[in-house]
Coordinates of C-alpha atoms in Angstrom, one line a residue:
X30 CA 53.5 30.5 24.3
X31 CA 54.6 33.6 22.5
X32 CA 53.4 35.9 25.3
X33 CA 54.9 33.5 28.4
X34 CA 58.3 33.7 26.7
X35 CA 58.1 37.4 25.8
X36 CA 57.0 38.3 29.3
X37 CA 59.7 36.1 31.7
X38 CA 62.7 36.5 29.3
X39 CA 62.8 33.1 27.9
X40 CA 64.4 31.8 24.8
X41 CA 61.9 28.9 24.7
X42 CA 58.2 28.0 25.2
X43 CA 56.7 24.4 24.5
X44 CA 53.0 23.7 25.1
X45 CA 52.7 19.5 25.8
X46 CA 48.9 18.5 25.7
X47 CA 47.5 15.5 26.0
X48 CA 46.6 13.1 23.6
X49 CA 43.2 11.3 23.4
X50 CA 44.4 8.7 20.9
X51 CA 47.3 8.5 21.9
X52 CA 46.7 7.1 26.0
X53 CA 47.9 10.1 27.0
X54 CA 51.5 10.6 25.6
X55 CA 52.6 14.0 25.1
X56 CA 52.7 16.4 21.6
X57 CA 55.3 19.1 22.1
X58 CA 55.0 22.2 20.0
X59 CA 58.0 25.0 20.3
X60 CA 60.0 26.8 17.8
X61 CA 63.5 25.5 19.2
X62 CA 64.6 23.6 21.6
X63 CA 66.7 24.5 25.0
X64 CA 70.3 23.4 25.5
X65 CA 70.6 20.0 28.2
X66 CA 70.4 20.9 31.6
X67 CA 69.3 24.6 31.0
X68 CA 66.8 25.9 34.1
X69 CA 63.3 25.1 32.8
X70 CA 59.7 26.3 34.4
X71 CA 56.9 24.4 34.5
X72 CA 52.9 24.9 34.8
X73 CA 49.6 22.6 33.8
X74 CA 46.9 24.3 32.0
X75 CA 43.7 22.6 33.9
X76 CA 40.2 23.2 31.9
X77 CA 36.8 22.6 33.8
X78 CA 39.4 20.2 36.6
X79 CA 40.3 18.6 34.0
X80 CA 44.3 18.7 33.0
X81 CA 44.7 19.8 29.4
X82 CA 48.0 20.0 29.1
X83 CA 51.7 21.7 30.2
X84 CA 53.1 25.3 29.7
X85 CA 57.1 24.7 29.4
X86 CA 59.6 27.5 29.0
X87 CA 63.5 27.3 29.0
X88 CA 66.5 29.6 27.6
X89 CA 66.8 31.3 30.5
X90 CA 69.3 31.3 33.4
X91 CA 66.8 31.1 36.4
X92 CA 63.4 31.6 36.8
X93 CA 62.2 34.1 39.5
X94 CA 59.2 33.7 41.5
X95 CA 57.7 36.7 40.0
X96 CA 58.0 34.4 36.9
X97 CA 57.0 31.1 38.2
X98 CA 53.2 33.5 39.2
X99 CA 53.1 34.8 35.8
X100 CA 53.5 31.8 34.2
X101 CA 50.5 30.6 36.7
X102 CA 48.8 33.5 35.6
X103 CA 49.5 32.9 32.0
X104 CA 48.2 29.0 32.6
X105 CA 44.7 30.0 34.2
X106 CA 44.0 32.6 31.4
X107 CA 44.9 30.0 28.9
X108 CA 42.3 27.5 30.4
X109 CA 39.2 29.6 30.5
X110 CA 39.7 30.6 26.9
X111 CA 40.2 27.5 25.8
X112 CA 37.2 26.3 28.2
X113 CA 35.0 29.1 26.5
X114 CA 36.0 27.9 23.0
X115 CA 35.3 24.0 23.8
X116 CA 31.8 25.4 25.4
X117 CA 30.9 27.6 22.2
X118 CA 32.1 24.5 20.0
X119 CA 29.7 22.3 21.7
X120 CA 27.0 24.9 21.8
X121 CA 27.5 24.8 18.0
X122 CA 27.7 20.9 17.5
X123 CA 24.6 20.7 19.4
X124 CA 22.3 23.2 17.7
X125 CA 23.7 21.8 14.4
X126 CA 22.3 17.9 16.0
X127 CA 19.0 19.6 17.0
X128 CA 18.6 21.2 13.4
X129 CA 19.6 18.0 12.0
X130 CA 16.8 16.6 13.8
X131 CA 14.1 18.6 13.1
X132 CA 14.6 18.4 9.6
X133 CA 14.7 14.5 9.9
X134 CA 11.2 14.7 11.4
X135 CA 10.1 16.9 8.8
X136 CA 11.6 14.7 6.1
X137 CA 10.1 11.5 7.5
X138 CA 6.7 13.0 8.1
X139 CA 6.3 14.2 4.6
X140 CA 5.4 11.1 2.1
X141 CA 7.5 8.9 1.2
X142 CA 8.3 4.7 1.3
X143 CA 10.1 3.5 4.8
X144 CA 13.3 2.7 2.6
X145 CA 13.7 6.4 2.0
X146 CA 13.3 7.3 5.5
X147 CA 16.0 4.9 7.1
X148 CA 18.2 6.3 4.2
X149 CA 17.3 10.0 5.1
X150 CA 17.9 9.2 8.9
X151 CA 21.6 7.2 8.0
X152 CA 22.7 10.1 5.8
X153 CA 21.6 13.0 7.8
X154 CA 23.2 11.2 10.8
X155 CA 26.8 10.8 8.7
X156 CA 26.9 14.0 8.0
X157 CA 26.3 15.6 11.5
X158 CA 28.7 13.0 12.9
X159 CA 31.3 13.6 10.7
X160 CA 31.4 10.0 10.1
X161 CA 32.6 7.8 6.8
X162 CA 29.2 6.0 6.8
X163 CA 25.9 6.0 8.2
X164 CA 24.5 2.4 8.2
X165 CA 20.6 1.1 9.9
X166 CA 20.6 -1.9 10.7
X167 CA 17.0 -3.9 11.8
X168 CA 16.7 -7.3 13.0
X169 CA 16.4 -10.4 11.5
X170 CA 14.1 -13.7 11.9
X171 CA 17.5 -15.8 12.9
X172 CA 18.0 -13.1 16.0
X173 CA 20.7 -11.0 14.5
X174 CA 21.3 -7.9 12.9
X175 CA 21.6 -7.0 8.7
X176 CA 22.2 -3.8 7.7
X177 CA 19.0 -2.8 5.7
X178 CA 20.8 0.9 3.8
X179 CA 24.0 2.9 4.2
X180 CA 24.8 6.0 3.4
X181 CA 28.8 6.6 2.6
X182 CA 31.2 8.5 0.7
X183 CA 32.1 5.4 -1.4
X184 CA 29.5 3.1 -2.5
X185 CA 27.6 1.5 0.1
X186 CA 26.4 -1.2 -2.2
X187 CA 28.7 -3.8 -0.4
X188 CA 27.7 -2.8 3.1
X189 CA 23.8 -3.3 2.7
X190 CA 23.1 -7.3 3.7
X191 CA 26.2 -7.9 5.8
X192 CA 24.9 -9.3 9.3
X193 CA 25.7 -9.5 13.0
X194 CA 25.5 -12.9 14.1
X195 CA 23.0 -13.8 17.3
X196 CA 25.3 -14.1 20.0
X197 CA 27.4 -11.6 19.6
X198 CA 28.5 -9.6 22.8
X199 CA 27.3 -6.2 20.7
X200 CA 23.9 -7.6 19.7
X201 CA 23.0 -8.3 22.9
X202 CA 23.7 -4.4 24.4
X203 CA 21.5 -3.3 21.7
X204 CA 19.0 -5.4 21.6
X205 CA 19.0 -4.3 25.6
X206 CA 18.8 -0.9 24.1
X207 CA 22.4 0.3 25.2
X208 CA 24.7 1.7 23.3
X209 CA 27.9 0.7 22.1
X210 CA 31.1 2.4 21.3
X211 CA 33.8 1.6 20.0
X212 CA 37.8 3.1 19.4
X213 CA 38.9 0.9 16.6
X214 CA 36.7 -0.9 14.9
X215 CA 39.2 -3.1 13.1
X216 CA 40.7 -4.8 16.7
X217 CA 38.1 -4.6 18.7
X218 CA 36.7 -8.2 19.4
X219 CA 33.3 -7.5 20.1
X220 CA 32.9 -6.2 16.1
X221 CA 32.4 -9.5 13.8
X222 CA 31.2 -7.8 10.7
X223 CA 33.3 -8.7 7.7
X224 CA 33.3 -5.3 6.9
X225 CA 35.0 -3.9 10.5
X226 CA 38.7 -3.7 9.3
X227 CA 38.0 -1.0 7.0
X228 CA 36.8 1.7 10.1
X229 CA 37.9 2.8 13.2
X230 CA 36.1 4.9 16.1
X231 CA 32.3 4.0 15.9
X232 CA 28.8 4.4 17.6
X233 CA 26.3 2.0 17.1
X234 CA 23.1 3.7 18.4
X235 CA 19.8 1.7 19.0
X236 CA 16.8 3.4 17.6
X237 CA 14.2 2.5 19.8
X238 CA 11.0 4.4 21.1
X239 CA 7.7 3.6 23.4
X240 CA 9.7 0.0 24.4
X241 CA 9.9 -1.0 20.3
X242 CA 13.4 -1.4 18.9
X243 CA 13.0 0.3 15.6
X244 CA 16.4 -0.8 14.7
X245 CA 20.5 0.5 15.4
X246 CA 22.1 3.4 13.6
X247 CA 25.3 3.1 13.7
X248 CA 28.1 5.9 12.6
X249 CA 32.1 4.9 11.8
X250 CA 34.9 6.9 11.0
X251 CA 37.9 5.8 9.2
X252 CA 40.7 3.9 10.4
X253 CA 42.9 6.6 12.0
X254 CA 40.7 9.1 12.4
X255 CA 39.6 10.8 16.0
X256 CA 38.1 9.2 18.7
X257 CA 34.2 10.9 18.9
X258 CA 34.2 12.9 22.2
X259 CA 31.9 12.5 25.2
X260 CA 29.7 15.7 23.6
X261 CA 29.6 13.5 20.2
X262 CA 28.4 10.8 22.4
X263 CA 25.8 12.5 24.1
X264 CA 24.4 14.1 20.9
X265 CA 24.2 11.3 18.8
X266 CA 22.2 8.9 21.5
X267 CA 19.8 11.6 21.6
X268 CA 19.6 11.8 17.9
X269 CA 18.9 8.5 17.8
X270 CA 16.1 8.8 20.2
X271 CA 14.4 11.6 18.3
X272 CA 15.3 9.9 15.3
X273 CA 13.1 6.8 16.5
X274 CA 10.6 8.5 18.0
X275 CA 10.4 10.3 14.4
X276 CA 9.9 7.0 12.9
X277 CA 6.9 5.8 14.7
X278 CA 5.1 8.7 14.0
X279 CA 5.9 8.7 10.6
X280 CA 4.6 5.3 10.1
X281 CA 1.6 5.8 12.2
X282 CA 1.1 8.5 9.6
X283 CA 1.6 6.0 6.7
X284 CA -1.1 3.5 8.1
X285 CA -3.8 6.5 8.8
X286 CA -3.2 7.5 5.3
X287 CA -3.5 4.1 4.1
X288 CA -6.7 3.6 6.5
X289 CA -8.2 6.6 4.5
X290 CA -7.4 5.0 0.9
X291 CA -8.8 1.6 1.8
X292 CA -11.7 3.2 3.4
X293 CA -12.2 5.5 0.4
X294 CA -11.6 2.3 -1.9
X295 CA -14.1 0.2 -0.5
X296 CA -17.2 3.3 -0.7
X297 CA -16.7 3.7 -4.2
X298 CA -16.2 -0.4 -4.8
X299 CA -19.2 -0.5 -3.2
X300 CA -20.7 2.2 -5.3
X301 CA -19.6 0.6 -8.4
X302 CA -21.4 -2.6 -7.4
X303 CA -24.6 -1.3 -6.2
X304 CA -25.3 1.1 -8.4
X305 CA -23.2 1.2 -11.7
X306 CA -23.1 -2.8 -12.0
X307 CA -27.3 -3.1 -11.4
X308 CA -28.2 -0.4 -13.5
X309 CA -25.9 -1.7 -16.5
X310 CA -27.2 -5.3 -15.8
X311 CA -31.1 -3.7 -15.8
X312 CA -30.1 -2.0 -18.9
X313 CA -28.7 -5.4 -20.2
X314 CA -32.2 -7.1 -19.5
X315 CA -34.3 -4.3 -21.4
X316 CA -32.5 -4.5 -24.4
X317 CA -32.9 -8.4 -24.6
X318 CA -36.3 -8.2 -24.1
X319 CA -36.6 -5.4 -27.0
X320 CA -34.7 -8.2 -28.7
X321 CA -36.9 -10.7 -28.7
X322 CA -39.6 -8.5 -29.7
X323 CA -38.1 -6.8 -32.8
X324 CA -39.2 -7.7 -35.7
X325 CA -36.5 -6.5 -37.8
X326 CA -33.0 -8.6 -38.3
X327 CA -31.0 -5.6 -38.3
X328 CA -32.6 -4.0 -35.2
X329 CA -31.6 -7.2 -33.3
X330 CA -28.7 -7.7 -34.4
X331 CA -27.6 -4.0 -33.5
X332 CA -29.0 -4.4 -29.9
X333 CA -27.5 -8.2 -29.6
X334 CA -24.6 -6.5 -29.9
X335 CA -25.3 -3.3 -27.6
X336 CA -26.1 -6.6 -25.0
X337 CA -22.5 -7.8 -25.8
X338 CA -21.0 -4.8 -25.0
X339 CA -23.2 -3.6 -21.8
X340 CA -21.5 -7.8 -21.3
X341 CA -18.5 -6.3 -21.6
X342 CA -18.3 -3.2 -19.5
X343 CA -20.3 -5.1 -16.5
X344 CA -16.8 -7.5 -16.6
X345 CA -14.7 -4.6 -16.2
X346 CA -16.5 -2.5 -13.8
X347 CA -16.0 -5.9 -11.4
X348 CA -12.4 -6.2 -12.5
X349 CA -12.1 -2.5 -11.4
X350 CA -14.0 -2.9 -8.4
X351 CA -11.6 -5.7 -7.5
X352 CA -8.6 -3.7 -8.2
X353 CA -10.0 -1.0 -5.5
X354 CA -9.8 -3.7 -3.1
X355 CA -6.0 -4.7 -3.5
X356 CA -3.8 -3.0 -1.4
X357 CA -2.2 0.0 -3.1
X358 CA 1.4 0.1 -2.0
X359 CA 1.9 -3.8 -1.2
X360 CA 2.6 -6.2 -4.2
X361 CA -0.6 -8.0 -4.9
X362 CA -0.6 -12.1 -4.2
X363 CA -3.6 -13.3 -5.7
X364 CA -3.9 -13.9 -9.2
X365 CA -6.4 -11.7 -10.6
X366 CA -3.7 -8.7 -8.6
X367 CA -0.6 -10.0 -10.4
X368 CA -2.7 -10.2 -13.5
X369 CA -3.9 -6.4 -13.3
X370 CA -1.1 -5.4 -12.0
X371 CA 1.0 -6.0 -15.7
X372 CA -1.7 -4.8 -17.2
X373 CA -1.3 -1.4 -14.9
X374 CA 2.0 -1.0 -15.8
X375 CA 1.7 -1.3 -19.2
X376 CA -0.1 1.6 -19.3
X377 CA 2.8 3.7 -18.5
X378 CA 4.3 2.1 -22.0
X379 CA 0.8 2.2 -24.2
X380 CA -0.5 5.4 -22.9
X381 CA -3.5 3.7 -22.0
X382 CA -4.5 1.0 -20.1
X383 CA -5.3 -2.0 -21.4
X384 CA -9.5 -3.8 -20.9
X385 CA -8.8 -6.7 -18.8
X386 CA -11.5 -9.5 -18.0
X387 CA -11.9 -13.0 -15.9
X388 CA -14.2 -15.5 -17.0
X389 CA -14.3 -18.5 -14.4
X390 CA -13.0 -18.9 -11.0
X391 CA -9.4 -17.7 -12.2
X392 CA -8.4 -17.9 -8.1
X393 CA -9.1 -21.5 -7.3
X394 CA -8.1 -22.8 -10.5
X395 CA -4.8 -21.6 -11.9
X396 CA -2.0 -22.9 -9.4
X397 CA 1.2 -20.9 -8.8
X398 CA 3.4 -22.1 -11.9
X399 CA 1.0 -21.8 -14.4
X400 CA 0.1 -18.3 -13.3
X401 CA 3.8 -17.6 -13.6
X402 CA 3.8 -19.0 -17.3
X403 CA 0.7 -17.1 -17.9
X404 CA 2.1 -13.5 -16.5
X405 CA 5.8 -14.3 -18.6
X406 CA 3.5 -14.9 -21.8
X407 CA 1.2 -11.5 -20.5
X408 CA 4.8 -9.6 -20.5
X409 CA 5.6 -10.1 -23.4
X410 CA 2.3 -9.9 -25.6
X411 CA 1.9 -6.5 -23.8
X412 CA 5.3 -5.2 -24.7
X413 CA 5.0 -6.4 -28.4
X414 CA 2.0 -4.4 -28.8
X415 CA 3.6 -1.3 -27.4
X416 CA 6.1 -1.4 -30.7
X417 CA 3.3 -2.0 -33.1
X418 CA 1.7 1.3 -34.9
X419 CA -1.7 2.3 -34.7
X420 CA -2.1 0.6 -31.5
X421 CA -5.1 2.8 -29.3
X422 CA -7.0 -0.3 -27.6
X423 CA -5.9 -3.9 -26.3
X424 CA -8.2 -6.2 -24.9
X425 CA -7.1 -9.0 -22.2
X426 CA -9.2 -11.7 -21.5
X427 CA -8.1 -14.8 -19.2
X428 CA -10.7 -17.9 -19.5
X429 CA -10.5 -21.1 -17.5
X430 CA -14.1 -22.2 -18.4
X431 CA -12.9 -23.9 -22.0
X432 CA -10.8 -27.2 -22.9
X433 CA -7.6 -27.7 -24.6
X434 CA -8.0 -29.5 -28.3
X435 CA -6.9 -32.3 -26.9
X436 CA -9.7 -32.2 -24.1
X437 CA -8.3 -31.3 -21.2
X438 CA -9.3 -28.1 -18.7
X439 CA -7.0 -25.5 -19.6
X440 CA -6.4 -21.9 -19.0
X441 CA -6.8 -19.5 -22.4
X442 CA -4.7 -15.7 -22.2
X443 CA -5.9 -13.9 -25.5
X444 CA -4.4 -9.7 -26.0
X445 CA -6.0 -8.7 -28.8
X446 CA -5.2 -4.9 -30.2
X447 CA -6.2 -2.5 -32.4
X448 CA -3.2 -2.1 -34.7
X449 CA -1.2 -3.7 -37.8
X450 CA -0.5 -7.7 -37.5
X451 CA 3.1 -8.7 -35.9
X452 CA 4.7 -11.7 -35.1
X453 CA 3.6 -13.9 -33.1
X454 CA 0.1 -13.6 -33.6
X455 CA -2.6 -14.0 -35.8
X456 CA -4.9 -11.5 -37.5
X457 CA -8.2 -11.5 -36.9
X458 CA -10.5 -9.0 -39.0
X459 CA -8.6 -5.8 -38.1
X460 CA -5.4 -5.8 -35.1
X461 CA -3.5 -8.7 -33.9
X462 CA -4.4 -11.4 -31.3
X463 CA -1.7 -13.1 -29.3
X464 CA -3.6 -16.4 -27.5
X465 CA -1.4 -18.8 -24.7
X466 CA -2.7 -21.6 -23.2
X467 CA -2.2 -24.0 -20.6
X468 CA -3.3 -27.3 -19.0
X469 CA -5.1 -27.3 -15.4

C-alpha cells in the first residue's frame, strides 16, 4: 500500500481482502481515511484466478492513466508474492504432515498397548492441525460412535465415553468412509455430541485401510477460531490414511509377536511336562521304594519327607506350566488364571513370588461368586503378609477335595508364611497361616 501511494501521489491506500469467516465481507486496512466524494482508484489483487482482495487509493485530485497501469502493475506483483508465500506455506504445512507421519508409524511400530497408539495418533494429529483436541472415536455394538481417547489442552477426561448415536446424518458419511467437515461445530445440526457447543471448525476423518474402518479421528478448534483451509483439508485425510494404514501393521506386528510368545510358551510347557515333571515323578518313586526298604526310622523319615517335597515341586512345575499357557497380555478368565494372577502381582510387593498349588478340579468346581470371595480373601492375606517382618517364603494352597466341619463340600484357601504371627491368623510352628473357606 505504502509503495502504490508513494508512487501515484496519493494521500491514501486501503487494501480490502476477503474474509473466509466472514462470507466474504470486506477488512479495510489504511492509515486515514479520504474526504467524501474525493476521486478514488481501484484494482483486485487476483492470486492463482482466484480474487484475493482490492487495492484502494484516494487523496488525490485525479487519477491518470499512467496511474490507473501502475496501480495494475502494483496489483499483479502483489499476487504472485503473495501466491509464492501461500505456496511456500503449504510446502511447509505439508512436510511438517509427512514428518508427523512418519514418526506416527515409527511410534506405533515400536511396542506398546493399542491404547497408547490411538493416543499417539490423536495427539500427534492435534498438534499438526493446530487443533484444541484430537479425539479417536471406534464403533460401538449399538451402531454408533464413542470416543475411545482424546488428547487436548484441558483435560480430556470428560470427552472419553461421549457417543454419536446410530442414525446420525455424520455416522453414516463415515461409516461410508467419507469425511466430514464442519464450520461451527456448536450450530451445525448434523453434530449431536453433548460436547459440540464448546468447538467450532472441525474434521472428522475416518481411519480406515484395506476396506476395515479402524475408527474416526476427528480434530476441532475452538469456537471462533479459523476455518481449516482446503490445504488443511487435504493434509489431514491423508494423514488419516497413513495413520490407518500405520495401525494395521502395527497390530499385525502385535499378533506375530504374540504368535512367537505362545509358540515359545507352549515348547517349554511342553518341556516342563515331558521331561522335568517325569523325571521328578521317577525320582519320587525311587525314593519310596528306598523307603520301604530302610530299615532305619530316621532314614525314612528323612526320605518320606524328601517324597513330600519332590510332592510339592511336581504341583508347581504344573501350576507353572499352566501359567505358560494363559495368554500374556489378556486378563486371564479361568480360575486357576485369576488365582495366579494375585499371586503374580504380589510379587512386585514381596520381592518374591509366592508357591501356589491346586488340589482337585478347582475349574469345574468353584462357581463364579465364590471364586470372587476366594480372590477378595487371597488379596488381602497376600497384602497382610507383605507388612509382616521376616517374611522370605508364602505358600498358597487352594483345596476343593475336603469338607466343611459341618459336612459339606467346601473350598479351603490356606497362605501360610515364613514370618512373625499377625492378625488374622494363627500360628503354626514357625510363620503365620491365614485359612478361608467356603461351601460348594
Amino acid at each position: 500500500m505504502d509503495a502504490a501511494a508513494d508512487l501515484t501521489g496519493a494521500r491514501y491506500a486501503a487494501l480490502g481482502t476477503a474474509d473466509p469467516g466472514q462470507d466474504g465481507l470486506i477488512e479495510i486496512r489504511a492509515p486515514g481515511a479520504p474526504a467524501a466524494g474525493a476521486a478514488m482508484l481501484t484494482v483486485p489483487i487476483h492470486v492463482q484466478d482466484e480474487e484475493f482482495g482490492t487495492l484502494h487509493l484516494a487523496g488525490k485530485e485525479t487519477f491518470t492513466t499512467e496511474d490507473e497501469q501502475l496501480l495494475h502493475v502494483l496489483a499483479v506483483q502483489a499476487g504472485i508474492a503473495i501466491g509464492n508465500a501461500r505456496l511456500y506455506e503449504a510446502a511447509r504445512q505439508r512436510e511438517r504432515w509427512i514428518e508427523g507421519a512418519a514418526a506416527v508409524t515409527t511410534a506405533l511400530l515400536s511396542d506398546g498397548p493399542a491404547a497408547d497408539a490411538l493416543t499417539t495418533v490423536a495427539e500427534r494429529a492435534r498438534i499438526l492441525a493446530d487443533a484444541s483436541a484430537g479425539v479417536i472415536l471406534q464403533p460401538t455394538e449399538e451402531g454408533g460412535m464413542e470416543i475411545v481417547t482424546a488428547s487436548a489442552y484441558d483435560d480430556p477426561g470428560d470427552i472419553v465415553g461421549t457417543t454419536i448415536a446410530p442414525g446420525s446424518p455424520v455416522l453414516e458419511q463415515l461409516l461410508g468412509g467419507e469425511p466430514v467437515f464442519v464450520d461451527d461445530s456448536a450450530t451445525d445440526p448434523r453434530m449431536t455430541t453433548r460436547v459440540r457447543h464448546r468447538f467450532g471448525p472441525s474434521m472428522m476423518l475416518p481411519l480406515q485401510a484395506g476396506g476395515r474402518l479402524i475408527g474416526t479421528l476427528a480434530l476441532p478448534r475452538r469456537r471462533g477460531d479459523r476455518p481449516y483451509t482446503s490445504v488443511e483439508r487435504l493434509l489431514a485425510v491423508q494423514f488419516a490414511s497413513q495413520a490407518a494404514l500405520a495401525l494395521v501393521l502395527a497390530d499385525a506386528q502385535h499378533s506375530r509377536e504374540l504368535l512367537a510368545v505362545f509358540e515359545d510358551r507352549d515348547r517349554i510347557a511342553r518341556d516342563l511336562h515331558d521331561l522335568v515333571v517325569q523325571r521328578l515323578f521317577a525320582t519320587g518313586m525311587m525314593l519310596e521304594s528306598a523307603q520301604r526298604r530302610s530299615g532305619s526310622e530316621d532314614v525314612r523319615e528323612t526320605l518320606g519327607q524328601a517324597v513330600d517335597e519332590l510332592q510339592s515341586t511336581i504341583q508347581e512345575v504344573r501350576t507353572t506350566i499352566f501359567a505358560l499357557q494363559q495368554p500374556p497380555a489378556d486378563a486371564p478368565t479361568t480360575f486357576r488364571g485369576r488365582v495366579l494372577r494375585e499371586t503374580a502381582g504380589a510379587a512386585a510387593v514381596l520381592g518374591f513370588a509366592p508357591s501356589t498349588r491346586f488340589t482337585g478340579a478347582v475349574e469345574s468346581r468353584v462357581p463364579e461368586q465364590t471364586a470372587d470371595h476366594l480372590l477378595t480373601a487371597l488379596r488381602r492375606a497376600l497384602a497382610a503378609a507383605s507388612r509382616r517382618s521376616g517374611v522370605s517364603r508364602i505358600e498358597v494352597t487352594v483345596d476343593v477335595t475336603g469338607t466343611l466341619p459341618d459336612g459339606r463340600d467346601g473350598v479351603r484357601l490356606t497362605v501360610h508364611d515364613d514370618g512373625g504371627t499377625g492378625d488374622g491368623g494363627t500360628g503354626a510352628g514357625t510363620g503365620t497361616t491365614v485359612n478361608w473357606q467356603a461351601p460348594l
